[in-house]
Short mmCIF file of C-alpha atoms and ligand atoms in Angstrom, two decimals:
data_model
loop_
_atom_site.label_atom_id
_atom_site.label_comp_id
_atom_site.label_asym_id
_atom_site.label_seq_id
_atom_site.Cartn_x
_atom_site.Cartn_y
_atom_site.Cartn_z
CA MET A 74 -95.56 -23.17 6.22
CA ASP A 75 -98.71 -23.25 8.32
CA ARG A 76 -98.34 -26.15 10.70
CA ASP A 77 -101.99 -27.18 10.42
CA GLN A 78 -101.54 -27.72 6.71
CA LEU A 79 -98.88 -30.28 7.39
CA ILE A 80 -100.95 -32.94 9.03
CA VAL A 81 -102.33 -35.51 6.63
CA PRO A 82 -106.02 -35.20 7.35
CA GLY A 83 -107.52 -38.36 8.68
CA LEU A 84 -104.47 -40.58 9.32
CA ARG A 85 -106.45 -42.01 12.18
CA HIS A 86 -106.17 -45.74 11.71
CA LEU A 87 -102.45 -46.34 11.55
CA PRO A 88 -101.41 -48.10 14.75
CA ALA A 89 -99.28 -46.25 17.30
CA ASN A 90 -96.36 -48.60 16.61
CA PHE A 91 -96.57 -48.09 12.83
CA ILE A 92 -93.04 -47.99 11.37
CA TRP A 93 -92.16 -44.90 9.33
CA GLY A 94 -89.06 -45.01 7.19
CA VAL A 95 -87.15 -43.95 4.13
CA ALA A 96 -85.57 -46.30 1.59
CA THR A 97 -82.58 -46.48 -0.75
CA SER A 98 -80.58 -49.20 -2.51
CA ALA A 99 -76.85 -49.81 -2.67
CA PHE A 100 -76.12 -49.42 -6.39
CA GLN A 101 -78.26 -46.30 -6.60
CA ILE A 102 -76.42 -44.31 -3.91
CA GLU A 103 -73.19 -45.92 -2.70
CA GLY A 104 -70.53 -45.23 -5.36
CA ALA A 105 -67.10 -46.43 -4.12
CA ALA A 106 -67.00 -48.88 -7.00
CA ASP A 107 -63.26 -49.29 -6.42
CA ARG A 108 -64.05 -50.99 -3.11
CA ARG A 109 -66.34 -53.71 -4.42
CA GLY A 110 -66.53 -56.28 -7.20
CA GLU A 111 -68.20 -55.54 -10.52
CA SER A 112 -71.94 -56.07 -10.83
CA ILE A 113 -74.17 -56.73 -13.81
CA TRP A 114 -75.33 -53.10 -13.56
CA ASP A 115 -71.74 -51.82 -14.04
CA VAL A 116 -71.53 -53.85 -17.23
CA PHE A 117 -75.03 -52.84 -18.39
CA CYS A 118 -74.23 -49.14 -17.88
CA ARG A 119 -71.38 -49.47 -20.38
CA ARG A 120 -73.75 -50.70 -23.08
CA PRO A 121 -74.31 -47.78 -25.47
CA GLY A 122 -77.83 -46.40 -25.16
CA ALA A 123 -78.78 -48.51 -22.13
CA ILE A 124 -78.89 -45.58 -19.68
CA ALA A 125 -80.77 -42.44 -20.78
CA ASP A 126 -78.00 -40.01 -19.79
CA GLY A 127 -75.11 -42.40 -20.43
CA SER A 128 -74.29 -42.42 -16.71
CA ASP A 129 -73.30 -45.19 -14.29
CA GLY A 130 -73.13 -46.03 -10.60
CA LEU A 131 -69.41 -45.56 -10.11
CA THR A 132 -69.83 -42.47 -7.93
CA ALA A 133 -73.62 -42.19 -7.54
CA CYS A 134 -74.29 -40.17 -4.36
CA ALA A 135 -70.91 -41.16 -2.85
CA HIS A 136 -72.82 -42.48 0.14
CA VAL A 137 -69.98 -44.76 1.26
CA ASP A 138 -67.69 -41.77 1.66
CA ARG A 139 -70.38 -39.59 3.27
CA LEU A 140 -71.84 -42.18 5.57
CA ASP A 141 -71.83 -40.25 8.83
CA ALA A 142 -73.37 -37.11 7.35
CA ASP A 143 -76.02 -39.22 5.58
CA LEU A 144 -76.85 -41.00 8.84
CA ASP A 145 -77.31 -37.62 10.51
CA LEU A 146 -79.56 -36.62 7.63
CA ILE A 147 -81.72 -39.72 8.09
CA ALA A 148 -81.88 -39.10 11.83
CA SER A 149 -82.91 -35.47 11.24
CA LEU A 150 -86.10 -36.72 9.56
CA GLY A 151 -87.26 -38.42 12.74
CA VAL A 152 -87.94 -41.77 11.05
CA ASP A 153 -88.17 -45.05 12.94
CA ALA A 154 -86.40 -47.14 10.31
CA TYR A 155 -84.10 -47.01 7.31
CA ARG A 156 -84.40 -49.53 4.47
CA PHE A 157 -81.12 -50.02 2.60
CA SER A 158 -79.66 -52.82 0.52
CA ILE A 159 -76.39 -54.66 0.87
CA ALA A 160 -74.29 -54.80 -2.28
CA TRP A 161 -73.44 -58.47 -2.81
CA PRO A 162 -70.20 -57.63 -4.71
CA ARG A 163 -69.09 -55.46 -1.76
CA ILE A 164 -69.32 -58.57 0.43
CA GLN A 165 -68.07 -61.15 -2.09
CA THR A 166 -66.15 -59.65 -5.00
CA GLU A 167 -67.05 -62.52 -7.33
CA GLY A 168 -70.23 -63.68 -5.64
CA SER A 169 -68.63 -66.55 -3.75
CA GLY A 170 -65.76 -67.27 -1.42
CA ALA A 171 -64.30 -65.38 1.50
CA PRO A 172 -66.03 -62.11 2.38
CA ARG A 173 -64.25 -58.79 2.01
CA SER A 174 -63.40 -57.22 5.34
CA ASP A 175 -63.78 -53.68 3.97
CA GLY A 176 -67.31 -54.45 2.75
CA LEU A 177 -68.35 -56.07 6.02
CA GLY A 178 -66.80 -53.15 7.86
CA PHE A 179 -68.79 -50.62 5.85
CA TYR A 180 -72.13 -52.24 6.70
CA ASP A 181 -71.06 -52.62 10.34
CA ARG A 182 -70.57 -48.85 10.45
CA LEU A 183 -73.88 -48.25 8.68
CA ILE A 184 -75.85 -50.54 10.99
CA ASP A 185 -74.15 -49.38 14.17
CA GLY A 186 -74.57 -45.78 13.09
CA LEU A 187 -78.30 -46.31 12.64
CA LEU A 188 -78.68 -48.01 15.99
CA ALA A 189 -76.69 -45.28 17.72
CA ARG A 190 -79.20 -42.79 16.32
CA GLY A 191 -82.20 -44.86 17.39
CA ILE A 192 -83.11 -45.99 13.86
CA GLN A 193 -84.06 -49.59 13.06
CA PRO A 194 -82.01 -51.18 10.24
CA TYR A 195 -84.12 -52.88 7.52
CA ALA A 196 -81.76 -54.66 5.12
CA THR A 197 -82.51 -55.99 1.64
CA LEU A 198 -80.04 -58.62 0.46
CA TYR A 199 -80.57 -58.29 -3.27
CA HIS A 200 -81.53 -55.05 -4.95
CA TRP A 201 -80.37 -56.05 -8.45
CA ASP A 202 -76.57 -55.73 -8.29
CA LEU A 203 -75.61 -59.34 -9.03
CA PRO A 204 -71.85 -59.97 -9.06
CA GLN A 205 -70.86 -60.02 -12.73
CA ALA A 206 -68.72 -63.11 -12.08
CA LEU A 207 -71.93 -65.09 -11.43
CA GLN A 208 -73.41 -63.84 -14.70
CA LEU A 209 -70.31 -65.10 -16.50
CA ARG A 210 -69.90 -68.40 -14.63
CA PHE A 211 -73.49 -69.57 -14.27
CA GLY A 212 -75.50 -67.33 -16.59
CA GLY A 213 -76.87 -65.35 -13.65
CA TRP A 214 -80.40 -66.05 -12.37
CA PRO A 215 -81.49 -68.29 -15.26
CA GLY A 216 -78.78 -70.62 -13.89
CA ARG A 217 -79.79 -72.51 -10.75
CA GLU A 218 -76.32 -72.28 -9.22
CA THR A 219 -76.86 -68.55 -8.66
CA ALA A 220 -79.60 -69.39 -6.14
CA TYR A 221 -77.13 -71.52 -4.15
CA ARG A 222 -74.52 -68.73 -4.25
CA PHE A 223 -77.21 -66.35 -3.00
CA ALA A 224 -77.94 -68.63 -0.04
CA ASP A 225 -74.24 -68.70 0.82
CA TYR A 226 -74.08 -64.90 0.68
CA ALA A 227 -77.23 -64.68 2.85
CA ASP A 228 -75.55 -66.99 5.35
CA THR A 229 -72.45 -64.77 5.53
CA VAL A 230 -74.45 -61.59 5.88
CA SER A 231 -76.91 -62.88 8.48
CA ARG A 232 -74.09 -64.39 10.56
CA ARG A 233 -72.32 -61.05 10.64
CA PHE A 234 -75.20 -58.58 10.92
CA GLY A 235 -78.12 -60.69 12.11
CA ASP A 236 -77.69 -59.66 15.74
CA ARG A 237 -78.42 -56.03 14.79
CA ILE A 238 -80.78 -56.20 11.80
CA VAL A 239 -84.44 -55.89 12.70
CA SER A 240 -85.80 -57.03 9.35
CA PHE A 241 -84.29 -58.83 6.36
CA ALA A 242 -85.87 -58.77 2.91
CA THR A 243 -84.32 -61.39 0.67
CA LEU A 244 -85.13 -59.91 -2.75
CA ASN A 245 -86.34 -56.62 -4.12
CA GLU A 246 -88.89 -56.95 -6.92
CA PRO A 247 -88.08 -60.31 -8.54
CA TRP A 248 -90.61 -59.51 -11.34
CA VAL A 249 -88.50 -56.52 -12.38
CA VAL A 250 -85.28 -58.56 -12.28
CA ALA A 251 -86.84 -61.35 -14.33
CA VAL A 252 -88.92 -59.45 -16.86
CA LEU A 253 -87.20 -56.08 -17.34
CA GLY A 254 -83.79 -57.75 -17.11
CA HIS A 255 -84.31 -60.96 -19.08
CA GLU A 256 -87.39 -60.51 -21.30
CA GLN A 257 -87.57 -56.81 -22.16
CA GLY A 258 -83.81 -56.24 -21.93
CA ILE A 259 -84.18 -52.71 -20.53
CA PHE A 260 -82.50 -53.49 -17.19
CA ALA A 261 -79.35 -55.53 -16.47
CA PRO A 262 -78.36 -58.04 -17.71
CA GLY A 263 -80.24 -56.86 -20.82
CA LEU A 264 -81.44 -60.21 -22.24
CA ARG A 265 -84.55 -60.79 -24.37
CA SER A 266 -86.04 -64.20 -23.80
CA ARG A 267 -89.30 -64.98 -22.03
CA ALA A 268 -88.16 -68.50 -21.20
CA MET A 269 -85.03 -67.13 -19.53
CA ALA A 270 -87.07 -64.54 -17.67
CA MET A 271 -89.41 -67.17 -16.25
CA GLN A 272 -86.51 -69.47 -15.33
CA ALA A 273 -84.85 -66.48 -13.65
CA SER A 274 -88.04 -65.75 -11.70
CA HIS A 275 -88.16 -69.34 -10.45
CA HIS A 276 -84.51 -69.34 -9.40
CA LEU A 277 -84.95 -65.99 -7.68
CA LEU A 278 -87.75 -67.55 -5.61
CA VAL A 279 -85.65 -70.66 -4.91
CA GLY A 280 -82.87 -68.28 -3.81
CA HIS A 281 -85.39 -66.51 -1.58
CA GLY A 282 -86.34 -69.83 0.05
CA LEU A 283 -82.75 -70.91 0.60
CA ALA A 284 -81.75 -67.48 1.92
CA THR A 285 -84.72 -67.51 4.30
CA GLN A 286 -83.48 -70.80 5.76
CA ALA A 287 -79.95 -69.45 6.10
CA ILE A 288 -81.11 -66.28 7.86
CA ARG A 289 -83.36 -68.24 10.23
CA ALA A 290 -80.47 -70.52 11.18
CA ASN A 291 -78.34 -67.52 12.13
CA CYS A 292 -80.53 -64.95 13.84
CA GLN A 293 -83.90 -63.82 15.15
CA ALA A 294 -84.53 -61.05 12.61
CA GLU A 295 -87.84 -61.14 10.77
CA VAL A 296 -87.65 -62.30 7.14
CA GLY A 297 -89.71 -61.29 4.15
CA ILE A 298 -89.58 -60.46 0.46
CA VAL A 299 -90.35 -57.26 -1.42
CA LEU A 300 -92.66 -57.40 -4.44
CA ASN A 301 -93.69 -54.71 -6.90
CA MET A 302 -97.40 -55.06 -7.38
CA SER A 303 -100.18 -53.06 -9.02
CA PRO A 304 -103.87 -53.41 -9.62
CA ILE A 305 -104.30 -54.30 -13.31
CA HIS A 306 -107.45 -52.85 -14.83
CA PRO A 307 -108.85 -53.80 -18.24
CA LEU A 308 -108.73 -50.73 -20.47
CA THR A 309 -112.12 -51.42 -22.02
CA ASP A 310 -114.97 -53.60 -20.88
CA THR A 311 -114.38 -56.18 -23.61
CA ASP A 312 -113.77 -59.88 -23.05
CA ALA A 313 -110.38 -59.52 -24.72
CA ASP A 314 -109.19 -56.77 -22.40
CA ARG A 315 -110.58 -58.53 -19.36
CA ALA A 316 -108.74 -61.71 -20.33
CA LYS A 317 -105.53 -59.75 -20.87
CA ALA A 318 -105.94 -58.09 -17.46
CA ALA A 319 -106.33 -61.52 -15.83
CA ILE A 320 -103.12 -62.81 -17.41
CA ASP A 321 -101.15 -59.64 -16.66
CA ASP A 322 -102.36 -59.83 -13.08
CA GLY A 323 -101.26 -63.47 -13.10
CA LEU A 324 -97.79 -62.65 -14.39
CA ILE A 325 -97.10 -59.73 -12.05
CA ASN A 326 -99.13 -60.32 -8.88
CA ARG A 327 -100.45 -63.88 -8.63
CA TRP A 328 -97.24 -65.54 -9.91
CA TYR A 329 -95.33 -64.40 -6.84
CA MET A 330 -98.11 -64.36 -4.25
CA ASP A 331 -99.31 -67.85 -5.19
CA ALA A 332 -95.79 -69.30 -5.29
CA LEU A 333 -95.07 -67.80 -1.86
CA HIS A 334 -98.40 -68.61 -0.20
CA VAL A 335 -100.07 -71.43 -2.07
CA GLY A 336 -96.91 -73.25 -3.11
CA GLN A 337 -97.70 -73.35 -6.80
CA TYR A 338 -97.71 -71.10 -9.81
CA PRO A 339 -101.17 -70.14 -11.14
CA ALA A 340 -102.42 -72.75 -13.62
CA ASP A 341 -103.76 -70.19 -16.11
CA VAL A 342 -100.38 -68.46 -16.25
CA LEU A 343 -98.49 -71.74 -16.70
CA ALA A 344 -100.85 -72.61 -19.57
CA HIS A 345 -100.35 -69.17 -21.08
CA LEU A 346 -96.54 -69.54 -20.88
CA GLY A 347 -96.51 -72.99 -22.46
CA ALA A 348 -92.93 -73.98 -23.26
CA ASP A 349 -91.64 -70.82 -21.56
CA ALA A 350 -92.79 -72.04 -18.14
CA PRO A 351 -89.82 -72.64 -15.81
CA GLN A 352 -88.21 -75.98 -14.97
CA GLN A 353 -88.72 -76.88 -11.31
CA LEU A 354 -87.14 -79.53 -9.13
CA PRO A 355 -89.00 -81.65 -6.59
CA GLY A 356 -89.07 -79.79 -3.28
CA ASP A 357 -88.90 -76.33 -4.83
CA ALA A 358 -92.51 -75.47 -4.08
CA ALA A 359 -92.11 -76.18 -0.36
CA LEU A 360 -88.87 -74.21 -0.26
CA VAL A 361 -90.44 -71.18 -1.94
CA SER A 362 -93.63 -71.24 0.13
CA GLN A 363 -92.13 -71.57 3.60
CA PRO A 364 -93.64 -68.97 5.93
CA VAL A 365 -92.26 -65.44 6.07
CA GLU A 366 -93.12 -62.66 8.50
CA PHE A 367 -93.98 -60.00 5.97
CA ILE A 368 -94.56 -59.14 2.34
CA GLY A 369 -93.03 -55.83 1.30
CA VAL A 370 -95.21 -53.97 -1.18
CA ASN A 371 -93.68 -51.47 -3.59
CA TYR A 372 -96.44 -49.38 -5.12
CA TYR A 373 -96.13 -46.53 -7.60
CA THR A 374 -99.13 -46.70 -9.95
CA ARG A 375 -101.77 -48.96 -11.47
CA SER A 376 -101.58 -50.66 -14.88
CA PHE A 377 -104.05 -51.00 -17.70
CA ALA A 378 -104.34 -54.11 -19.83
CA SER A 379 -105.30 -53.66 -23.45
CA THR A 380 -105.28 -55.83 -26.54
CA GLY A 381 -105.36 -52.69 -28.67
CA GLU A 382 -103.20 -49.61 -28.40
CA PRO A 383 -101.29 -49.54 -25.09
CA TRP A 384 -102.72 -47.03 -22.63
CA SER A 385 -100.72 -43.88 -22.08
CA ALA A 386 -101.34 -41.96 -18.88
CA GLN A 387 -100.17 -38.72 -20.50
CA ALA A 388 -102.34 -39.09 -23.58
CA SER A 389 -105.36 -39.83 -21.41
CA GLY A 390 -104.86 -36.56 -19.55
CA ALA A 391 -104.32 -38.27 -16.17
CA ALA A 392 -102.10 -36.56 -13.61
CA VAL A 393 -98.65 -38.12 -13.95
CA THR A 394 -95.24 -38.02 -12.28
CA ASP A 395 -92.02 -37.25 -14.12
CA MET A 396 -91.79 -40.99 -14.98
CA GLY A 397 -95.07 -40.63 -16.87
CA TRP A 398 -96.73 -42.85 -14.24
CA GLU A 399 -100.34 -42.04 -13.39
CA ILE A 400 -100.89 -40.69 -9.88
CA TYR A 401 -103.48 -43.09 -8.52
CA PRO A 402 -103.50 -43.40 -4.72
CA GLU A 403 -106.77 -45.38 -4.71
CA GLY A 404 -104.78 -48.19 -6.32
CA LEU A 405 -102.73 -48.60 -3.16
CA THR A 406 -105.83 -49.17 -1.04
CA GLU A 407 -107.21 -51.54 -3.67
CA LEU A 408 -103.97 -53.51 -3.80
CA LEU A 409 -103.54 -53.81 -0.02
CA VAL A 410 -107.16 -54.86 0.49
CA ARG A 411 -106.90 -57.42 -2.29
CA LEU A 412 -103.65 -58.92 -0.93
CA HIS A 413 -105.29 -59.25 2.46
CA GLN A 414 -108.46 -60.82 1.10
CA ASP A 415 -107.00 -63.17 -1.50
CA TRP A 416 -103.97 -64.50 0.35
CA LYS A 417 -104.63 -63.86 4.04
CA GLY A 418 -100.89 -64.11 4.28
CA PRO A 419 -98.39 -62.41 6.53
CA ARG A 420 -98.62 -58.77 7.37
CA LEU A 421 -97.78 -56.14 4.80
CA ILE A 422 -95.23 -53.33 4.82
CA VAL A 423 -95.24 -50.63 2.14
CA THR A 424 -91.52 -50.88 1.45
CA GLU A 425 -91.50 -48.30 -1.37
CA ASN A 426 -93.82 -45.51 -2.41
CA GLY A 427 -92.90 -42.14 -3.85
CA ALA A 428 -92.65 -40.09 -7.00
CA ALA A 429 -90.22 -38.48 -9.41
CA PHE A 430 -90.81 -34.82 -10.23
CA ALA A 431 -88.69 -32.37 -12.21
CA ASP A 432 -87.57 -30.53 -9.07
CA GLN A 433 -85.80 -27.19 -9.31
CA LEU A 434 -83.28 -25.95 -6.79
CA VAL A 435 -83.99 -22.23 -6.51
CA ASP A 436 -82.07 -20.06 -4.03
CA GLY A 437 -81.11 -23.16 -2.07
CA GLU A 438 -84.69 -24.48 -1.78
CA VAL A 439 -86.69 -27.17 -3.55
CA ASP A 440 -90.41 -26.56 -3.33
CA ASP A 441 -91.73 -30.01 -4.29
CA GLN A 442 -95.34 -29.55 -3.28
CA PRO A 443 -96.48 -32.21 -5.83
CA ARG A 444 -94.40 -34.80 -3.97
CA VAL A 445 -95.91 -33.71 -0.65
CA GLU A 446 -99.34 -34.24 -2.16
CA TYR A 447 -98.33 -37.60 -3.62
CA LEU A 448 -97.09 -38.81 -0.24
CA ALA A 449 -100.06 -37.40 1.68
CA THR A 450 -102.65 -39.00 -0.59
CA HIS A 451 -100.85 -42.35 -0.61
CA LEU A 452 -100.52 -42.34 3.17
CA ALA A 453 -104.23 -41.67 3.37
CA ALA A 454 -104.70 -44.66 1.04
CA VAL A 455 -102.71 -46.85 3.47
CA ASP A 456 -104.77 -45.52 6.36
CA GLU A 457 -107.95 -46.45 4.50
CA ALA A 458 -106.66 -50.00 3.95
CA VAL A 459 -105.93 -50.29 7.68
CA ARG A 460 -109.43 -48.99 8.41
CA ARG A 461 -110.75 -51.83 6.25
CA GLY A 462 -108.90 -54.36 8.36
CA VAL A 463 -105.65 -54.88 6.44
CA ASN A 464 -102.59 -55.54 8.59
CA VAL A 465 -100.10 -52.94 7.29
CA THR A 466 -97.37 -52.17 9.79
CA GLY A 467 -95.04 -49.75 8.05
CA TYR A 468 -94.45 -47.30 5.23
CA PHE A 469 -91.14 -46.34 3.59
CA VAL A 470 -90.76 -43.36 1.28
CA TRP A 471 -88.82 -44.00 -1.91
CA SER A 472 -86.43 -42.34 -1.65
CA LEU A 473 -84.28 -40.71 1.01
CA MET A 474 -82.36 -38.80 -1.67
CA ASP A 475 -82.17 -38.34 -5.44
CA ASN A 476 -80.14 -41.17 -6.92
CA PHE A 477 -79.26 -43.33 -9.95
CA GLU A 478 -82.69 -44.25 -11.30
CA TRP A 479 -81.57 -47.31 -13.32
CA ALA A 480 -82.18 -46.91 -17.07
CA SER A 481 -83.23 -43.27 -16.51
CA GLY A 482 -79.82 -42.46 -15.02
CA TYR A 483 -79.74 -39.31 -12.88
CA ARG A 484 -82.47 -37.56 -14.83
CA LYS A 485 -85.34 -38.68 -12.61
CA ARG A 486 -85.40 -37.42 -9.05
CA PHE A 487 -87.28 -39.45 -6.44
CA GLY A 488 -85.62 -38.06 -3.31
CA ILE A 489 -87.12 -36.06 -0.49
CA VAL A 490 -83.56 -34.74 -0.28
CA HIS A 491 -82.08 -33.08 -3.36
CA VAL A 492 -78.60 -34.13 -4.53
CA ASP A 493 -76.45 -31.78 -6.61
CA TYR A 494 -74.48 -34.23 -8.74
CA ASP A 495 -71.62 -31.75 -9.31
CA THR A 496 -70.94 -31.06 -5.67
CA LEU A 497 -72.87 -34.02 -4.10
CA LYS A 498 -74.42 -31.52 -1.70
CA ARG A 499 -77.64 -32.72 -0.06
CA THR A 500 -80.52 -30.24 0.36
CA PRO A 501 -83.70 -31.40 2.08
CA LYS A 502 -86.71 -30.55 -0.07
CA ARG A 503 -90.01 -29.23 1.20
CA SER A 504 -91.19 -32.88 1.27
CA ALA A 505 -88.40 -33.80 3.71
CA ARG A 506 -89.50 -31.01 6.03
CA TRP A 507 -93.08 -32.21 5.67
CA VAL A 508 -92.11 -35.78 6.60
CA SER A 509 -90.17 -34.63 9.64
CA GLU A 510 -92.99 -32.35 10.77
CA LEU A 511 -95.47 -35.20 10.39
CA LEU A 512 -93.23 -37.45 12.48
CA ARG A 513 -92.67 -34.71 15.03
CA GLN A 514 -96.42 -34.37 15.45
CA ARG A 515 -96.80 -38.11 15.74
CA ALA A 516 -94.10 -38.25 18.43
CA ALA A 517 -95.86 -35.45 20.33
CA GLN A 518 -99.14 -37.34 20.07
CA ARG A 519 -97.52 -40.52 21.37
CA LEU A 520 -96.18 -38.62 24.34
CA ALA A 521 -99.56 -37.05 24.99
CA ASN A 522 -101.27 -40.45 24.78
CA ALA A 523 -98.75 -42.01 27.11
CA SER A 524 -99.21 -39.37 29.83
C1 LIG B 714 -88.49 -49.56 -7.86
C2 LIG B 714 -87.09 -49.90 -7.42
C3 LIG B 714 -86.32 -48.75 -6.85
C4 LIG B 714 -86.59 -47.46 -7.59
C5 LIG B 714 -88.08 -47.24 -7.74
C6 LIG B 714 -88.44 -45.94 -8.44
O1 LIG B 714 -88.90 -50.44 -8.85
O2 LIG B 714 -87.13 -50.93 -6.46
O3 LIG B 714 -84.96 -49.09 -6.87
O4 LIG B 714 -85.93 -47.45 -8.78
O5 LIG B 714 -88.65 -48.30 -8.43
#
């Protein structure tokens, strides 16, 4: 590969201390299900037809058993930081009570292993693997008690690891948990009720507020929350599509940003929800809107709102990833600029961005040039947002390695490292080499600037 081709042209505005990282989540890579409690995703995977390839997370990438080699792999990329999640049922088998020493010990080894390799640990407390016992006892997130259990878990985790964690995110993508899990039924726990989904979203945010307080009481780490957000464009220039776009934007973007920054849900969305709007208790708004240090932004594509036929990226002829998601880097600039302008809130970190492609391992190599282009154009989109004055301080590739992609099972590959699911062998793809070369060049530049 010609070295000059590797540099993303024009990444000139990212600050010198910009944090580069890769991301994963516990259920998607860890395996070692015999050393943790059951989660709602274990139960959901057993539901016939729920997972495209009928698979589960029992073994996944066997990350728990391959920890040291995986840490070396992360270090070989030259990243500054690693974003991982802590599996709640590995800490508390049933979501409450005394913590498991084996679970605490595993994350001690992970965190210490990162620090020993000069990599900053970014931990997410909840990336969807709710202890099944809490689903059974309290009805999961639609039940308020789950938020209190979450705060207790956050207390345990921040007491134990808070001295070494640089950055805690309370929740990953509460919209996905609420809507895909409780309204559309395509993610765990597989329910179909809008009222439950909205109640779940409120309790997730209450849990976020309580967990934030617990973390702050125990350590100095920064605290934030990770949201999946997209620009929502009306499909046609009709009043109906514009109105639909405004409500969809309200449900996905403004619902969370307003609750977190303004301390109230958007009035138009509450009116739209009617009787499905969530029950709130006095004091909730202040709890949810207490200050955080960062908002994590997970960006993959934009959305179209239509009152007619739903838009299909494929049918429209747009370039798409293997998920069928349109490749639209401009949307990332648009989103970051809009978050900055409309909420003037805390700084932003791109906590997930990446793409699935139908990679082929040929003669021990994966030539995933489309992923390289996806990452390069999206990084340029972040750079453009920074040029326009947005405070973005980091970027994490989703994902370090191929893994269990939820309802798609193992069929969709997002990794910059290929995983052979028969042998569990890891093979860095061309994109991994591209990331490490980019970071090598950045390190050389830093040295040059310092001298
Ligand atoms: C996000 C999830 C992450 C991964 C990517 C593709 O919604 O946070 O776990 O599945 O999508």
